[in-house]
Coordinates of C-alpha atoms and ligand atoms in Angstrom, one line a residue:
Chain B
M1 CA 24.1 -6.9 17.1
E2 CA 27.3 -5.8 15.4
R3 CA 28.7 -9.3 15.7
I4 CA 26.0 -10.9 13.6
R5 CA 27.3 -11.8 10.2
Y6 CA 24.1 -12.2 8.3
A7 CA 21.6 -9.5 7.7
I8 CA 19.1 -12.2 6.7
E9 CA 19.0 -15.9 7.5
A10 CA 16.0 -17.8 6.3
R11 CA 15.4 -21.5 6.5
G12 CA 12.6 -23.5 4.8
I13 CA 10.2 -20.6 4.3
Q14 CA 6.9 -21.8 3.1
K15 CA 3.8 -19.9 2.2
S16 CA 0.5 -20.8 0.6
F17 CA -2.4 -18.7 -0.5
G18 CA -5.7 -20.6 -0.4
G19 CA -4.2 -24.0 -1.1
T20 CA -1.7 -22.8 -3.7
E21 CA 1.8 -23.3 -2.5
V22 CA 3.7 -20.1 -3.5
L23 CA 6.9 -20.6 -1.5
K24 CA 8.0 -24.2 -1.2
G25 CA 10.8 -24.0 1.4
I26 CA 13.2 -21.1 0.6
D27 CA 16.6 -20.9 2.2
L28 CA 18.5 -17.7 2.1
Q29 CA 21.6 -16.2 3.6
V30 CA 22.4 -12.6 3.0
E31 CA 25.7 -11.3 4.4
R32 CA 25.7 -7.9 6.1
G33 CA 26.8 -5.1 3.9
T34 CA 26.2 -6.8 0.6
V35 CA 23.6 -6.4 -2.2
Y36 CA 21.6 -9.5 -2.8
A37 CA 19.3 -10.0 -5.7
L38 CA 16.3 -12.2 -6.0
L39 CA 15.8 -12.9 -9.7
G40 CA 12.7 -14.5 -11.0
P41 CA 9.9 -14.2 -13.5
N42 CA 6.3 -13.0 -12.7
G43 CA 4.7 -15.1 -10.1
A44 CA 7.9 -16.7 -8.9
G45 CA 7.2 -15.6 -5.3
K46 CA 9.7 -12.7 -4.9
T47 CA 7.2 -10.2 -3.5
T48 CA 5.8 -12.8 -1.1
L49 CA 9.3 -13.6 0.2
V50 CA 10.1 -9.9 0.6
H51 CA 6.9 -9.4 2.5
I52 CA 7.7 -12.3 4.9
L53 CA 11.2 -11.0 5.5
S54 CA 10.0 -7.5 6.1
T55 CA 7.4 -8.6 8.7
L56 CA 4.3 -7.9 6.5
L57 CA 3.3 -11.5 6.0
R58 CA 3.6 -14.5 8.3
P59 CA 5.3 -17.5 6.9
D60 CA 3.3 -20.8 7.1
G61 CA 6.5 -22.7 7.8
G62 CA 10.2 -22.2 8.3
E63 CA 11.9 -19.4 10.1
A64 CA 13.6 -16.2 9.2
R65 CA 15.9 -13.9 11.1
V66 CA 16.9 -10.4 10.3
F67 CA 20.1 -9.4 12.2
G68 CA 19.4 -12.3 14.4
L69 CA 15.8 -11.2 15.2
D70 CA 13.0 -13.5 14.4
V71 CA 10.6 -11.8 11.9
V72 CA 7.5 -13.2 13.5
Q73 CA 8.3 -13.1 17.2
S74 CA 10.3 -9.8 17.2
S75 CA 8.6 -8.1 14.3
D76 CA 8.6 -4.7 16.0
A77 CA 12.4 -4.9 16.7
V78 CA 13.0 -6.0 13.1
R79 CA 11.1 -3.0 11.8
R80 CA 13.6 -0.7 13.5
H81 CA 16.3 -2.0 11.2
I82 CA 14.6 -2.3 7.9
G83 CA 13.3 -0.1 5.2
L84 CA 10.9 -1.4 2.5
T85 CA 10.2 -0.1 -0.9
G86 CA 7.5 -2.3 -2.3
Q87 CA 6.7 -3.2 -5.9
F88 CA 4.0 -0.5 -5.8
A89 CA 4.9 2.8 -4.3
A90 CA 3.8 3.0 -0.7
V91 CA 3.1 6.7 -0.5
D92 CA 0.0 8.7 0.1
E93 CA -1.0 10.0 -3.3
S94 CA -3.2 12.7 -2.0
L95 CA -0.4 14.3 0.0
S96 CA 2.6 16.2 -1.5
G97 CA 6.1 14.6 -1.5
R98 CA 7.1 16.8 1.4
E99 CA 4.0 16.0 3.4
N100 CA 4.5 12.3 2.8
L101 CA 8.0 12.4 4.2
M102 CA 6.9 14.5 7.1
L103 CA 4.1 12.1 8.0
F104 CA 6.4 9.1 7.9
S105 CA 9.1 10.9 10.0
R106 CA 6.5 11.8 12.6
L107 CA 5.4 8.2 12.7
L108 CA 9.0 7.2 13.3
G109 CA 9.0 9.4 16.4
Y110 CA 10.5 12.7 15.1
R111 CA 8.9 15.8 16.5
K112 CA 7.3 18.1 14.1
R113 CA 10.3 20.4 13.5
D114 CA 12.7 17.5 13.1
A115 CA 10.3 15.8 10.9
A116 CA 10.3 18.8 8.6
A117 CA 14.1 18.9 8.6
R118 CA 14.4 15.2 7.7
A119 CA 11.8 15.6 4.9
E120 CA 13.8 18.4 3.3
E121 CA 17.1 16.5 3.6
W122 CA 15.8 13.4 1.9
L123 CA 13.9 15.4 -0.7
D124 CA 17.2 17.0 -1.6
V125 CA 19.1 13.7 -1.7
F126 CA 16.6 12.3 -4.2
G127 CA 16.4 15.5 -6.3
L128 CA 12.7 16.1 -5.4
S129 CA 13.1 19.5 -3.8
D130 CA 11.5 21.2 -6.7
A131 CA 8.5 19.0 -6.8
A132 CA 8.2 18.8 -3.0
G133 CA 4.9 20.7 -2.9
K134 CA 3.2 18.8 -5.6
Q135 CA 0.8 16.0 -4.9
A136 CA 2.6 12.6 -5.1
G137 CA -0.3 11.3 -7.3
T138 CA 0.9 13.6 -10.0
Y139 CA 4.6 12.4 -9.9
S140 CA 6.1 10.4 -12.7
G141 CA 7.0 6.8 -12.1
G142 CA 10.6 7.6 -11.5
M143 CA 9.8 10.4 -9.0
R144 CA 7.4 8.3 -7.2
R145 CA 9.9 5.5 -6.9
R146 CA 12.5 8.0 -5.6
L147 CA 10.0 9.3 -3.1
D148 CA 9.3 5.8 -2.0
I149 CA 13.0 5.0 -1.5
A150 CA 13.4 8.2 0.4
A151 CA 10.5 7.2 2.7
A152 CA 12.2 3.9 3.3
M153 CA 15.5 5.6 4.0
L154 CA 14.0 7.8 6.8
V155 CA 14.6 4.9 9.2
K156 CA 18.2 4.9 8.2
P157 CA 17.8 1.2 7.7
E158 CA 20.6 -1.3 8.0
L159 CA 18.7 -3.5 5.6
L160 CA 16.8 -2.1 2.7
F161 CA 14.3 -4.1 0.7
L162 CA 13.7 -3.0 -2.9
D163 CA 11.0 -4.9 -4.7
E164 CA 11.5 -4.4 -8.4
P165 CA 13.0 -0.9 -7.9
T166 CA 13.4 -0.1 -11.6
T167 CA 10.5 -1.9 -13.3
G168 CA 8.8 0.7 -15.5
L169 CA 11.5 3.3 -15.3
D170 CA 13.3 4.9 -18.2
P171 CA 17.0 4.3 -18.5
R172 CA 17.9 7.6 -16.8
S173 CA 15.7 7.1 -13.8
R174 CA 16.9 3.5 -13.6
N175 CA 20.5 4.7 -13.5
E176 CA 19.6 7.1 -10.7
V177 CA 18.2 4.3 -8.7
W178 CA 21.2 2.2 -9.3
D179 CA 23.5 5.0 -8.2
I180 CA 21.6 5.4 -5.0
V181 CA 21.8 1.7 -4.3
R182 CA 25.6 1.8 -4.8
L183 CA 26.0 4.8 -2.6
L184 CA 24.0 3.2 0.2
T185 CA 26.0 0.0 0.1
E186 CA 29.2 1.9 0.2
R187 CA 27.8 3.3 3.4
G188 CA 27.3 -0.2 4.7
T189 CA 23.6 -0.7 4.1
T190 CA 22.6 -4.2 3.2
V191 CA 20.2 -4.3 0.2
L192 CA 17.9 -7.1 -0.8
L193 CA 16.4 -6.4 -4.2
T194 CA 14.2 -8.3 -6.5
T195 CA 14.3 -8.0 -10.3
Q196 CA 13.3 -9.6 -13.5
Y197 CA 16.4 -8.4 -15.2
L198 CA 19.6 -10.3 -15.1
E199 CA 21.5 -7.2 -16.1
E200 CA 20.3 -5.4 -13.0
A201 CA 21.1 -8.2 -10.7
D202 CA 24.5 -8.5 -12.4
R203 CA 25.4 -4.8 -12.2
L204 CA 24.3 -4.3 -8.6
S205 CA 24.5 -7.4 -6.6
D206 CA 27.2 -9.5 -4.9
R207 CA 25.1 -12.6 -4.9
I208 CA 21.9 -13.7 -6.8
A209 CA 19.3 -16.3 -6.0
V210 CA 17.2 -17.4 -8.9
I211 CA 13.6 -18.1 -7.8
H212 CA 11.3 -20.2 -9.9
E213 CA 7.9 -21.3 -8.8
G214 CA 8.7 -20.8 -5.1
V215 CA 12.0 -22.6 -5.1
V216 CA 15.6 -21.3 -5.3
I217 CA 16.9 -23.1 -8.3
A218 CA 20.3 -21.4 -8.4
E219 CA 22.4 -19.3 -6.0
G220 CA 25.8 -17.7 -6.4
T221 CA 27.7 -14.7 -7.6
P222 CA 26.7 -13.2 -10.9
A223 CA 29.8 -14.7 -12.5
E224 CA 29.0 -18.2 -11.2
L225 CA 25.5 -18.0 -12.4
K226 CA 26.4 -16.9 -15.8
A227 CA 29.2 -19.4 -16.1
S228 CA 26.6 -22.1 -15.4
V229 CA 24.6 -20.9 -18.4
G230 CA 27.4 -20.1 -20.8
S231 CA 29.2 -16.8 -20.9
G232 CA 27.0 -15.2 -23.5
T233 CA 24.5 -15.3 -26.3
V234 CA 25.1 -14.8 -29.9
R235 CA 22.4 -13.0 -31.7
V236 CA 22.4 -13.0 -35.5
Q237 CA 20.1 -11.0 -37.6
L238 CA 20.0 -12.1 -41.2
A239 CA 19.5 -9.9 -44.2
R240 CA 17.3 -12.5 -45.8
K241 CA 15.2 -14.8 -43.6
E242 CA 15.3 -17.6 -46.2
Q243 CA 18.9 -18.2 -45.2
R244 CA 18.0 -19.0 -41.7
G245 CA 18.2 -22.8 -42.3
D246 CA 21.8 -22.5 -43.4
A247 CA 22.6 -20.0 -40.7
A248 CA 21.2 -22.3 -38.0
M249 CA 23.3 -25.2 -39.3
A250 CA 26.5 -23.1 -39.2
M251 CA 25.6 -22.0 -35.7
R252 CA 25.1 -25.5 -34.5
Q253 CA 28.4 -26.6 -36.0
V254 CA 30.5 -23.8 -34.7
L255 CA 28.9 -23.2 -31.3
G256 CA 27.9 -26.8 -30.6
A257 CA 24.5 -25.7 -29.5
A258 CA 21.1 -25.5 -31.2
A259 CA 19.9 -22.1 -32.5
R260 CA 16.8 -20.8 -31.1
Q261 CA 14.0 -18.9 -32.8
D262 CA 13.2 -15.3 -32.0
A263 CA 9.9 -13.5 -32.5
D264 CA 11.6 -12.0 -35.5
P265 CA 12.0 -14.7 -38.2
A266 CA 15.2 -13.2 -39.4
V267 CA 16.8 -13.5 -35.9
L268 CA 18.5 -16.5 -34.4
T269 CA 20.1 -16.8 -31.0
A270 CA 22.4 -19.4 -29.5
P271 CA 24.5 -19.7 -26.4
A272 CA 28.2 -19.2 -26.9
L273 CA 30.5 -20.6 -24.2
D274 CA 33.5 -18.7 -25.5
P275 CA 33.7 -15.4 -27.3
K276 CA 36.2 -16.8 -29.7
L277 CA 33.6 -19.2 -31.0
A278 CA 31.4 -16.2 -31.8
A279 CA 34.2 -14.7 -33.9
R280 CA 34.6 -18.0 -35.7
L281 CA 30.9 -18.1 -36.4
L282 CA 30.9 -14.7 -38.0
L283 CA 33.7 -15.8 -40.3
E284 CA 31.9 -19.1 -41.1
L285 CA 28.7 -17.2 -42.0
S286 CA 30.4 -14.8 -44.4
Q287 CA 32.3 -17.7 -46.0
A288 CA 29.0 -19.5 -46.5
G289 CA 27.6 -16.5 -48.3
I290 CA 25.0 -15.8 -45.6
E291 CA 24.4 -12.1 -45.3
V292 CA 24.4 -10.8 -41.7
E293 CA 22.7 -7.6 -40.9
Q294 CA 23.5 -7.5 -37.2
F295 CA 25.7 -9.7 -35.1
S296 CA 26.0 -9.3 -31.3
L297 CA 27.5 -11.2 -28.4
G298 CA 25.6 -10.4 -25.3
Q299 CA 24.8 -11.7 -21.9
P300 CA 22.4 -14.5 -21.7
S301 CA 18.9 -13.2 -21.2
L302 CA 16.8 -14.1 -18.2
D303 CA 14.9 -16.4 -20.5
E304 CA 18.0 -18.3 -21.3
V305 CA 19.1 -18.5 -17.7
F306 CA 15.8 -20.0 -16.8
L307 CA 15.6 -22.3 -19.7
S308 CA 19.0 -23.6 -18.8
L309 CA 18.4 -23.7 -15.1
T310 CA 15.0 -25.3 -15.1
G311 CA 16.3 -27.8 -17.6
Q312 CA 13.3 -27.2 -19.8
K313 CA 13.8 -28.3 -23.4
N314 CA 15.1 -25.4 -25.4
E315 CA 12.8 -24.7 -28.3
V316 CA 15.1 -26.3 -30.8
L317 CA 14.8 -25.1 -34.2
F318 CA 15.9 -26.4 -37.5
E319 CA 17.1 -29.7 -36.2
S320 CA 14.7 -31.9 -38.1
K321 CA 14.7 -32.8 -41.8
E322 CA 12.4 -29.8 -42.4
V323 CA 15.5 -27.6 -42.1
Q324 CA 17.0 -28.9 -45.3
S325 CA 13.8 -28.3 -47.3
S326 CA 13.2 -24.8 -46.1
Chain K
M1 CA 27.1 12.3 -8.2
S2 CA 29.5 13.6 -5.5
T3 CA 27.0 16.3 -4.4
T4 CA 24.4 13.6 -4.1
E5 CA 26.9 11.6 -2.1
S6 CA 27.5 14.5 0.3
K7 CA 23.8 15.1 0.6
L8 CA 23.3 11.5 1.4
M9 CA 26.0 11.6 4.1
L10 CA 24.4 14.6 5.5
A11 CA 21.0 13.0 5.6
L12 CA 22.3 9.8 7.1
N13 CA 24.1 11.6 9.8
A14 CA 21.5 14.1 10.7
G15 CA 19.5 13.7 13.9
E16 CA 19.4 10.8 16.2
T17 CA 17.1 8.0 15.4
P18 CA 14.2 8.8 17.7
R19 CA 12.3 6.5 20.0
R20 CA 9.0 4.9 19.0
P21 CA 6.5 7.7 19.0
H22 CA 4.0 7.9 21.8
A23 CA 0.5 6.8 20.8
L24 CA -0.8 10.3 21.1
H25 CA 1.9 11.6 18.8
A26 CA 1.0 9.0 16.3
I27 CA -2.6 10.0 16.5
A28 CA -1.7 13.6 16.1
A29 CA 0.3 12.7 13.0
F30 CA -2.8 11.0 11.5
V31 CA -5.0 13.9 12.5
W32 CA -2.6 16.1 10.6
R33 CA -2.6 13.8 7.6
S34 CA -6.4 13.7 7.4
W35 CA -6.6 17.4 7.8
R36 CA -4.2 18.0 4.9
G37 CA -6.2 15.4 2.8
T38 CA -9.5 17.1 3.7
L39 CA -8.2 20.5 2.7
K40 CA -7.4 19.1 -0.7
M41 CA -11.0 17.8 -1.1
L42 CA -12.9 20.8 0.1
H43 CA -15.3 20.7 -2.8
Y44 CA -16.5 17.2 -1.9
L45 CA -16.7 18.2 1.7
A46 CA -18.8 21.2 0.8
I47 CA -21.4 18.8 -0.7
D48 CA -21.6 16.7 2.4
V49 CA -21.4 19.5 4.9
L50 CA -23.6 22.1 3.2
I51 CA -25.6 20.7 0.4
F52 CA -26.9 17.4 1.6
P53 CA -28.1 18.6 5.0
V54 CA -29.9 21.5 3.4
I55 CA -31.6 19.3 0.8
F56 CA -32.7 16.7 3.3
L57 CA -34.0 19.1 5.8
L58 CA -36.0 21.0 3.2
I59 CA -37.4 17.8 1.7
F60 CA -38.5 16.4 5.0
T61 CA -39.8 19.6 6.4
Y62 CA -41.8 20.8 3.4
L63 CA -42.6 17.7 1.4
F64 CA -43.5 15.3 4.3
G65 CA -44.0 17.7 7.1
G66 CA -47.6 18.5 6.1
A67 CA -48.5 14.9 5.4
I68 CA -46.9 13.6 8.6
S69 CA -48.0 15.9 11.2
G70 CA -50.2 18.4 9.6
G71 CA -48.0 21.4 9.8
T72 CA -44.4 22.2 9.1
G73 CA -43.7 24.3 12.2
A74 CA -44.6 21.7 14.7
Y75 CA -43.0 19.0 12.7
L76 CA -39.7 20.8 12.5
Q77 CA -39.6 20.9 16.3
Y78 CA -39.9 17.2 16.3
L79 CA -37.9 16.4 13.2
L80 CA -34.7 18.5 13.6
P81 CA -33.0 16.7 16.5
G82 CA -33.7 13.4 14.8
M83 CA -32.4 14.9 11.5
L84 CA -29.1 15.5 13.2
V85 CA -28.8 11.9 14.1
Y86 CA -29.8 10.9 10.6
T87 CA -27.2 13.2 9.1
V88 CA -24.3 11.8 11.0
T89 CA -25.5 8.2 10.8
S90 CA -25.3 8.3 7.0
M91 CA -21.9 10.1 7.2
T92 CA -20.2 7.4 9.4
V93 CA -20.0 5.2 6.3
Y94 CA -17.1 7.3 5.1
I95 CA -14.9 6.2 7.9
G96 CA -15.2 2.7 6.6
I97 CA -14.5 3.7 3.0
G98 CA -11.5 5.8 4.1
I99 CA -10.0 2.9 6.0
K100 CA -10.6 0.5 3.2
N101 CA -9.0 2.8 0.7
D102 CA -6.0 3.1 2.8
I103 CA -5.6 -0.6 3.1
D104 CA -6.0 -1.1 -0.6
R105 CA -3.4 1.6 -1.4
G106 CA 0.3 1.0 -1.1
V107 CA 0.6 3.4 1.8
F108 CA -0.8 0.8 4.2
N109 CA 2.3 -1.3 3.7
R110 CA 4.4 1.7 4.6
F111 CA 2.4 2.3 7.8
R112 CA 2.8 -1.3 8.8
T113 CA 6.6 -1.2 8.6
L114 CA 6.8 1.8 10.9
P115 CA 7.0 1.2 14.6
F116 CA 4.1 3.2 15.9
W117 CA 0.9 2.2 17.6
Q118 CA -1.1 1.0 14.6
P119 CA -4.7 1.9 15.7
A120 CA -3.5 5.6 15.6
A121 CA -4.2 5.4 11.8
I122 CA -7.9 4.8 12.4
I123 CA -8.4 7.0 15.4
G124 CA -6.6 10.0 13.8
T125 CA -8.7 9.7 10.7
M126 CA -11.9 9.4 12.8
L127 CA -11.1 12.5 14.8
I128 CA -11.0 14.6 11.6
Q129 CA -14.2 13.1 10.5
L130 CA -15.9 14.3 13.7
L131 CA -15.0 17.8 12.6
T132 CA -16.8 17.1 9.3
Y133 CA -19.8 15.8 11.2
T134 CA -19.9 18.8 13.4
S135 CA -19.9 21.1 10.4
A136 CA -22.8 19.3 8.8
L137 CA -24.7 19.4 12.1
I138 CA -24.2 23.1 12.5
T139 CA -25.4 23.7 8.9
T140 CA -28.6 21.7 9.8
I141 CA -29.2 23.5 13.0
L142 CA -28.7 26.9 11.5
L143 CA -31.0 26.2 8.6
G144 CA -33.5 24.7 11.0
M145 CA -33.5 27.8 13.1
A146 CA -34.0 29.9 10.0
L147 CA -37.0 27.8 9.1
G148 CA -38.5 28.2 12.5
F149 CA -36.9 25.6 14.8
R150 CA -36.9 26.8 18.4
P151 CA -35.0 24.7 20.8
E152 CA -36.9 24.9 24.1
A153 CA -33.7 24.4 26.2
G154 CA -32.0 27.4 24.4
I155 CA -28.4 27.6 23.6
I156 CA -27.4 25.1 26.3
G157 CA -29.9 22.7 24.7
V158 CA -28.4 23.2 21.3
L159 CA -24.8 22.7 22.5
S160 CA -25.6 19.6 24.6
G161 CA -27.6 18.1 21.8
L162 CA -24.7 18.8 19.4
I163 CA -22.1 17.3 21.6
F164 CA -24.3 14.3 22.2
V165 CA -24.8 13.7 18.5
V166 CA -21.1 14.0 17.8
L167 CA -20.4 11.5 20.6
Y168 CA -23.0 9.2 19.0
A169 CA -21.3 9.5 15.7
F170 CA -18.0 8.6 17.2
C171 CA -19.3 5.5 18.8
L172 CA -21.2 4.4 15.7
S173 CA -18.1 5.0 13.6
W174 CA -16.5 2.0 15.1
L175 CA -19.1 -0.3 13.5
F176 CA -18.2 1.1 10.1
A177 CA -14.5 1.2 10.8
F178 CA -14.8 -2.5 11.5
I179 CA -16.7 -3.1 8.3
G180 CA -14.1 -1.1 6.5
V181 CA -11.3 -3.2 7.8
I182 CA -12.9 -6.6 7.0
A183 CA -14.6 -5.7 3.7
K184 CA -13.3 -7.3 0.6
K185 CA -14.2 -4.4 -1.6
V186 CA -15.2 -0.8 -1.2
E187 CA -18.5 -1.5 -2.9
S188 CA -19.4 -4.1 -0.3
I189 CA -19.2 -1.4 2.4
T190 CA -21.7 0.7 0.6
S191 CA -24.1 -2.1 0.0
M192 CA -23.7 -3.2 3.6
T193 CA -24.7 0.3 4.6
Y194 CA -27.9 0.0 2.8
I195 CA -28.6 -3.4 4.4
V196 CA -27.8 -2.3 7.9
L197 CA -28.7 1.4 7.9
Y198 CA -31.8 1.9 6.0
P199 CA -34.0 -0.7 7.8
L200 CA -32.8 0.9 11.1
L201 CA -33.5 4.3 9.9
F202 CA -37.1 3.7 8.8
T203 CA -37.9 1.7 11.9
S204 CA -36.7 4.6 14.0
N205 CA -38.6 7.6 15.3
V206 CA -36.5 10.1 13.3
F207 CA -39.3 11.0 10.9
V208 CA -42.4 9.8 12.6
D209 CA -43.7 8.9 16.0
T210 CA -43.3 5.1 16.1
S211 CA -46.5 4.6 18.1
T212 CA -48.3 4.1 14.8
M213 CA -46.0 1.3 13.7
P214 CA -47.1 -2.4 14.0
D215 CA -46.8 -3.9 17.5
W216 CA -44.4 -6.7 16.5
L217 CA -41.9 -4.0 15.6
G218 CA -42.0 -2.7 19.2
P219 CA -38.8 -4.2 20.5
I220 CA -36.9 -3.4 17.4
I221 CA -38.0 0.2 17.6
A222 CA -37.4 0.4 21.3
W223 CA -33.7 -0.8 21.0
N224 CA -33.0 0.8 17.7
P225 CA -29.9 2.9 18.4
I226 CA -31.0 5.6 16.0
S227 CA -34.3 5.9 17.9
L228 CA -32.5 6.0 21.2
A229 CA -30.1 8.7 20.0
S230 CA -32.9 10.7 18.4
T231 CA -35.0 10.6 21.6
A232 CA -32.1 11.7 23.7
A233 CA -31.1 14.5 21.2
R234 CA -34.7 15.7 21.2
G235 CA -34.8 15.6 25.0
L236 CA -31.6 17.5 25.3
M237 CA -32.6 20.2 22.8
H238 CA -36.0 20.7 24.2
G239 CA -35.1 20.3 27.8
S240 CA -37.3 17.3 28.3
A241 CA -34.7 14.5 28.5
S242 CA -35.3 11.9 31.2
F243 CA -32.5 10.2 32.9
G244 CA -33.7 6.9 31.4
D245 CA -33.6 8.2 27.9
L246 CA -30.1 9.5 28.2
A247 CA -28.8 6.4 30.0
S248 CA -30.2 3.9 27.5
A249 CA -28.8 5.9 24.6
L250 CA -25.4 6.3 26.1
A251 CA -25.4 2.6 27.1
V252 CA -26.1 1.5 23.5
M253 CA -23.4 3.9 22.2
A254 CA -20.9 2.6 24.7
V255 CA -21.6 -1.0 23.6
F256 CA -20.9 0.0 20.0
A257 CA -17.5 1.6 20.9
L258 CA -16.5 -1.1 23.4
V259 CA -17.3 -4.0 21.1
F260 CA -16.3 -2.7 17.7
A261 CA -13.2 -0.6 18.6
P262 CA -11.2 -3.7 19.9
L263 CA -12.5 -5.8 17.0
T264 CA -11.4 -3.2 14.5
F265 CA -7.9 -2.9 16.0
R266 CA -7.5 -6.6 16.0
A267 CA -8.7 -7.1 12.5
Y268 CA -6.5 -4.1 11.3
R269 CA -3.4 -5.5 12.9
R270 CA -4.0 -8.9 11.3
K271 CA -4.8 -7.5 7.9
G272 CA -2.5 -8.7 5.3
S273 CA -0.3 -10.8 7.7
Q274 CA -2.4 -14.0 7.7
Ligands
LIG1 N1 -2.5 -12.3 -1.2 C1 -2.5 -13.2 -2.1 N2 -3.5 -14.1 -2.2 C2 -3.5 -15.0 -3.2 N3 -2.5 -15.3 -4.0 C3 -1.4 -14.5 -3.9 C4 -1.3 -13.5 -2.9 N4 -0.1 -12.9 -3.1 C5 0.5 -13.5 -4.1 N5 -0.2 -14.5 -4.6 C6 0.2 -15.5 -5.6 O1 1.4 -15.9 -5.3 C7 2.2 -16.1 -6.5 C8 3.5 -15.4 -6.3 O2 3.3 -14.0 -6.2 P1 4.4 -12.9 -5.9 O3 3.8 -11.6 -6.0 O4 5.2 -13.3 -4.7 O5 5.3 -13.1 -7.2 P2 6.5 -12.2 -7.8 O6 7.6 -13.1 -8.0 O7 6.6 -11.0 -6.9 O8 5.9 -11.8 -9.2 P3 6.0 -10.4 -10.0 O9 7.3 -10.4 -10.7 O10 4.8 -10.4 -10.9 O11 5.9 -9.3 -9.0 C9 1.4 -15.6 -7.6 O12 0.9 -16.7 -8.3 C10 0.3 -14.8 -7.0 O13 -0.9 -14.9 -7.7
LIG2 MG1 6.4 -9.0 -7.2

């Protein structure tokens, strides 16, 4: 067991629901002791893949091993090594937080007294001791999520699945979850998480797989992924939106890439391969008399990663003649 | 941060990871869970256990009793044991709804990733339901006795009748457990109940002697499990049970349990992992 290098090895995983192909042959290798992120938009197939890897769903094709154990043939053995925190909290809302953890501990095989002790310990780790007696149904999103992770941790899993662990959480709760993930990985737990946020994947994970329509379209370290998209995105907010035509031209000249429209007509974004170019752009804009209200250089958004990776045509703005006239 | 870290270390190092729980321990855990859940819903329980039985018994005794057999006293002697069967029959639906609700809620996924004997989830819940049935039955019996019901077989008759009806409820529960596992929606369980249960109920001998019903209904009435159970319960409480009555009722009950329990377990295990 200890000799196995990969926590997860999956090859050609396929899954259809009623004729719709949701996973179209996914390959995945997650090294033991690392954090691996599955990044993808709604409906990409992240949850389906997590359910297959955590023995909740059978794949239609391909094979997956968790610590060398086949997820279909040896599902019971796999379950001893994994903890799952699903996209929707898997707790009994009519029971209190304490009762939930006691129930799950007993179902793991702890006797009543040990189960109670385990429940208290984990409530304490996740800062839920004060709310332990309250019904889980009355918990806030962040508390419920923490309770759910605590429940998954009772197994002391070597591999923890976290399906969108921070979706819907406020920044503080999100940071708490991130801290917990870091602590766990320092202790050697392997974590597979799914997320829609590049920032989250970037902060937490050693490697990322980008999933789109049931296919892995890119895989690598966060740095590799971002490099493939461009190091960052320049976002310019104009004081007067009438100047956006001129601003878009300047951006195209300096950055060598077309500016993209934002929901806000006064905002333009464009990829910047080099931070120095962004500095030059700012200079250029002020020399051209274009008033800038806000100027920022950030990471590419998930949108941009997708647009770039899926090779879809960027919504190019102000490239036609129309630009001059506006 | 560092205190969280030390707490985490503590929790991770505490206790040895136990072995897979014995099936009986898993069942005990679910009995405990249902018990805690039930305690939090006592007000609903009170309606099922106190109010419904009282209302139904009063309606049938006073509104129909006169019309059906000409006098409430004699009718109650006939009606009450069947009423017990009727009461639990309509309550067995809850087991299906309970199971379906569990499956629909996220907690089902948690159960499925834990290494215990999965049918424990259903059996544990069912055992607590039996307690509910028993309470409703006791309400009905006590009220019946206050209204003039006199079991001819005395206390032994009452107890054996009670145990028999609870056993009947347990066996019938498997049908609804199965429906609960395979149902697409909670509402379809309720509508299925009306389709299955009410025709059976009104072609049974719970309320009336079936000898007045049309002949072609004969076989349906004869093998109607509700009729068989009512006849047996009546026999036990009044000390007139024949071996044949009991044997055929128990046989039909055994068939329910032996057919639907395995089907339920199989469907439950497969649920979600197609
Ligand atoms: N049980 C199911 N039956 C039918 N279709 C399903 C089922 N589960 C998932 N799907 C479909 O499969 C596709 C992928 O779903 P999945 O939940 O895996 O995506 P996801 O990447 O987790 O999305 P999200 O970010 O919204 O959670 C979706 O189009 C969804 O409608
Ligand atoms: Mg999902």
